[in-house]
């Protein structure tokens, strides 16, 4: 599903890399990101898969990561759902992890630039004439810029609850314990463990 999404012109036309991705290429990519330094999520609404949101190449020492999102289900493209996904991920990555987020956005991708500026991303100095532009967001710029939109979204949809569930693969690989150790600074309010999963509530 992910590879089909990524190869579709509706998604790939907004990416810097636009060549066709084979199954072998996807498997190699997955092995390279299946670790604590990369967080990839498929976001859903009412049981429908909508798109992908991620924080990649996380530097835990400097608390910096590159973020990205794409919407594959075109039905939800111009709705509030992608924005809710971005706000929820920012709560995890920028507020809970206290990370500085970067994002590369193609200069002609006006929709993405609008979304990102709305929640606190700012164009890095010297990037005005670059095609794949670098934007940066800190915890402070996110909380300041998104205050009104977060309040409005909370009124419409309820305050998002940040819950991370690790499944067997995450537990057996050690990923769950590694990330738990990085997050265990008082932000975790509850932990539930079963034979097959570990869930963190923030």
Short mmCIF file of C-alpha atoms in Angstrom, two decimals:
data_model
loop_
_atom_site.label_atom_id
_atom_site.label_comp_id
_atom_site.label_asym_id
_atom_site.label_seq_id
_atom_site.Cartn_x
_atom_site.Cartn_y
_atom_site.Cartn_z
CA UNK A 1 0.00 0.00 0.00
CA UNK A 2 2.71 2.47 0.99
CA UNK A 3 4.73 1.81 -2.18
CA UNK A 4 1.65 2.18 -4.38
CA UNK A 5 0.86 5.47 -2.66
CA UNK A 6 4.40 6.75 -3.05
CA UNK A 7 4.59 5.78 -6.72
CA UNK A 8 1.29 7.46 -7.62
CA UNK A 9 1.70 10.75 -9.55
CA UNK A 10 -0.56 12.50 -7.03
CA UNK A 11 2.13 11.94 -4.39
CA UNK A 12 5.41 11.60 -6.31
CA UNK A 13 4.92 14.90 -8.17
CA UNK A 14 5.37 16.68 -4.84
CA UNK A 15 8.55 14.77 -3.95
CA UNK A 16 12.11 15.54 -4.91
CA UNK A 17 12.65 11.84 -5.79
CA UNK A 18 10.16 10.90 -8.51
CA UNK A 19 11.55 7.67 -9.97
CA UNK A 20 9.52 4.46 -9.74
CA UNK A 21 10.13 2.57 -6.47
CA UNK A 22 10.41 -1.21 -6.81
CA UNK A 23 9.60 -3.79 -4.15
CA UNK A 24 13.33 -4.43 -3.65
CA UNK A 25 13.98 -0.72 -3.21
CA UNK A 26 11.18 -0.48 -0.66
CA UNK A 27 12.49 -3.45 1.34
CA UNK A 28 15.98 -1.93 1.41
CA UNK A 29 14.53 1.41 2.51
CA UNK A 30 12.44 -0.23 5.25
CA UNK A 31 15.49 -1.97 6.71
CA UNK A 32 17.30 1.36 6.79
CA UNK A 33 14.55 3.13 8.76
CA UNK A 34 13.43 0.29 11.06
CA UNK A 35 15.18 1.78 14.10
CA UNK A 36 14.84 4.32 16.89
CA UNK A 37 16.10 7.16 14.69
CA UNK A 38 13.06 7.07 12.43
CA UNK A 39 9.37 7.33 13.33
CA UNK A 40 6.93 6.52 10.51
CA UNK A 41 3.16 6.42 10.96
CA UNK A 42 0.22 5.71 8.68
CA UNK A 43 -2.52 8.03 9.89
CA UNK A 44 -6.15 7.04 9.74
CA UNK A 45 -9.59 8.53 10.21
CA UNK A 46 -12.62 6.38 11.05
CA UNK A 47 -10.75 3.27 9.98
CA UNK A 48 -9.62 4.65 6.61
CA UNK A 49 -5.91 4.85 5.78
CA UNK A 50 -5.18 8.39 4.66
CA UNK A 51 -1.46 9.02 4.42
CA UNK A 52 1.97 8.93 6.03
CA UNK A 53 3.61 11.24 8.55
CA UNK A 54 7.12 10.86 9.85
CA UNK A 55 10.10 12.16 11.75
CA UNK A 56 13.33 10.77 10.31
CA UNK A 57 17.07 10.91 10.90
CA UNK A 58 16.48 11.81 14.54
CA UNK A 59 19.57 13.05 16.35
CA UNK A 60 18.83 12.28 19.99
CA UNK A 61 21.83 14.28 21.23
CA UNK A 62 20.71 17.52 19.55
CA UNK A 63 16.98 16.63 19.52
CA UNK A 64 16.61 17.42 15.83
CA UNK A 65 14.66 15.54 13.15
CA UNK A 66 13.37 15.97 9.62
CA UNK A 67 9.62 15.71 9.26
CA UNK A 68 7.36 14.94 6.35
CA UNK A 69 3.78 14.11 5.42
CA UNK A 70 1.82 13.10 2.39
CA UNK A 71 -1.88 12.52 1.88
CA UNK A 72 -2.65 9.57 -0.41
CA UNK A 73 -6.42 9.41 0.08
CA UNK A 74 -7.48 12.36 -2.05
CA UNK A 75 -10.93 12.46 -0.45
CA UNK A 76 -9.34 13.97 2.67
CA UNK A 77 -6.86 16.29 0.96
CA UNK A 78 -8.74 19.54 1.59
CA UNK A 79 -10.20 18.58 4.96
CA UNK A 80 -9.07 19.20 8.53
CA UNK A 81 -7.76 15.61 8.89
CA UNK A 82 -4.21 16.14 7.54
CA UNK A 83 -3.86 19.19 9.78
CA UNK A 84 -5.00 17.15 12.79
CA UNK A 85 -2.36 14.54 11.94
CA UNK A 86 0.31 17.25 11.74
CA UNK A 87 -0.77 18.82 15.04
CA UNK A 88 -0.84 15.45 16.81
CA UNK A 89 2.58 14.45 15.48
CA UNK A 90 3.98 17.85 16.46
CA UNK A 91 2.68 17.32 20.01
CA UNK A 92 4.73 14.10 20.12
CA UNK A 93 7.83 15.17 18.23
CA UNK A 94 8.20 18.83 19.13
CA UNK A 95 6.50 19.12 22.52
CA UNK A 96 7.07 15.70 24.15
CA UNK A 97 10.42 14.95 22.51
CA UNK A 98 11.36 18.66 22.64
CA UNK A 99 12.88 18.31 19.17
CA UNK A 100 13.56 20.92 16.54
CA UNK A 101 11.76 19.87 13.38
CA UNK A 102 12.97 20.53 9.86
CA UNK A 103 11.05 20.04 6.64
CA UNK A 104 12.03 20.22 3.00
CA UNK A 105 9.24 21.62 0.85
CA UNK A 106 9.31 22.17 -2.90
CA UNK A 107 9.06 25.86 -3.67
CA UNK A 108 5.93 25.41 -5.81
CA UNK A 109 4.09 23.25 -3.25
CA UNK A 110 1.89 26.07 -1.99
CA UNK A 111 -0.46 23.82 0.02
CA UNK A 112 2.39 22.31 2.05
CA UNK A 113 3.99 25.71 2.68
CA UNK A 114 0.67 27.10 3.91
CA UNK A 115 0.14 24.18 6.31
CA UNK A 116 3.66 24.32 7.66
CA UNK A 117 3.76 28.08 8.19
CA UNK A 118 0.41 27.87 9.97
CA UNK A 119 1.84 25.62 12.69
CA UNK A 120 5.19 27.36 13.18
CA UNK A 121 7.63 26.38 10.44
CA UNK A 122 9.79 29.21 9.16
CA UNK A 123 11.83 29.37 5.98
CA UNK A 124 15.52 29.09 6.81
CA UNK A 125 17.62 32.09 5.85
CA UNK A 126 19.12 31.85 2.38
CA UNK A 127 16.51 29.36 1.11
CA UNK A 128 14.36 31.80 -0.86
CA UNK A 129 15.74 30.78 -4.28
CA UNK A 130 16.27 27.07 -3.51
CA UNK A 131 13.83 24.66 -5.20
CA UNK A 132 13.67 22.17 -2.29
CA UNK A 133 13.45 24.70 0.52
CA UNK A 134 14.38 24.08 4.16
CA UNK A 135 11.92 25.09 6.89
CA UNK A 136 12.54 24.89 10.66
CA UNK A 137 10.15 24.70 13.63
CA UNK A 138 10.99 24.75 17.33
CA UNK A 139 8.79 23.97 20.30
CA UNK A 140 8.37 27.71 20.91
CA UNK A 141 7.36 28.57 17.33
CA UNK A 142 4.93 25.63 17.24
CA UNK A 143 3.21 26.56 20.51
CA UNK A 144 3.04 30.23 19.54
CA UNK A 145 1.92 29.94 15.90
CA UNK A 146 -0.52 27.06 16.34
CA UNK A 147 -2.19 28.27 19.53
CA UNK A 148 -5.37 29.51 17.83
CA UNK A 149 -5.71 26.62 15.40
CA UNK A 150 -5.07 24.05 18.17
CA UNK A 151 -7.73 25.65 20.34
CA UNK A 152 -10.21 25.63 17.45
CA UNK A 153 -9.43 22.00 16.58
CA UNK A 154 -9.79 20.97 20.22
CA UNK A 155 -13.26 22.53 20.30
CA UNK A 156 -14.30 20.77 17.08
CA UNK A 157 -12.73 17.35 17.54
CA UNK A 158 -11.62 17.14 21.15
CA UNK A 159 -8.09 17.42 22.46
CA UNK A 160 -5.91 14.74 20.82
CA UNK A 161 -4.66 12.05 23.18
CA UNK A 162 -1.08 11.00 22.53
CA UNK A 163 -0.87 7.22 22.83
CA UNK A 164 2.02 5.12 21.50
CA UNK A 165 1.52 1.38 21.15
CA UNK A 166 4.50 -0.88 20.43
CA UNK A 167 3.77 -4.27 18.92
CA UNK A 168 5.78 -7.51 18.92
CA UNK A 169 8.30 -6.43 16.30
CA UNK A 170 9.05 -3.20 18.20
CA UNK A 171 9.45 -5.06 21.49
CA UNK A 172 11.60 -7.90 20.18
CA UNK A 173 13.93 -5.56 18.28
CA UNK A 174 14.51 -3.46 21.41
CA UNK A 175 12.96 -0.39 19.74
CA UNK A 176 10.22 -0.05 22.37
CA UNK A 177 12.67 -0.02 25.29
CA UNK A 178 15.03 2.39 23.54
CA UNK A 179 12.29 4.89 22.80
CA UNK A 180 10.79 4.45 26.26
CA UNK A 181 14.16 5.39 27.79
CA UNK A 182 14.37 8.51 25.60
CA UNK A 183 10.85 9.57 26.62
CA UNK A 184 10.90 8.62 30.28
CA UNK A 185 11.41 12.13 31.65
CA UNK A 186 8.06 12.59 33.35
CA UNK A 187 5.95 13.02 30.21
CA UNK A 188 4.65 9.43 30.32
CA UNK A 189 1.51 9.31 32.46
CA UNK A 190 0.72 5.59 32.23
CA UNK A 191 2.19 2.39 30.81
CA UNK A 192 0.20 -0.72 29.92
CA UNK A 193 1.96 -3.97 29.05
CA UNK A 194 0.46 -7.15 27.61
CA UNK A 195 2.03 -10.29 26.16
CA UNK A 196 2.00 -8.71 22.71
CA UNK A 197 2.23 -4.97 23.22
CA UNK A 198 3.42 -2.04 25.30
CA UNK A 199 1.38 1.18 25.34
CA UNK A 200 2.49 4.60 26.57
CA UNK A 201 -0.01 7.31 27.49
CA UNK A 202 1.09 10.95 27.53
#
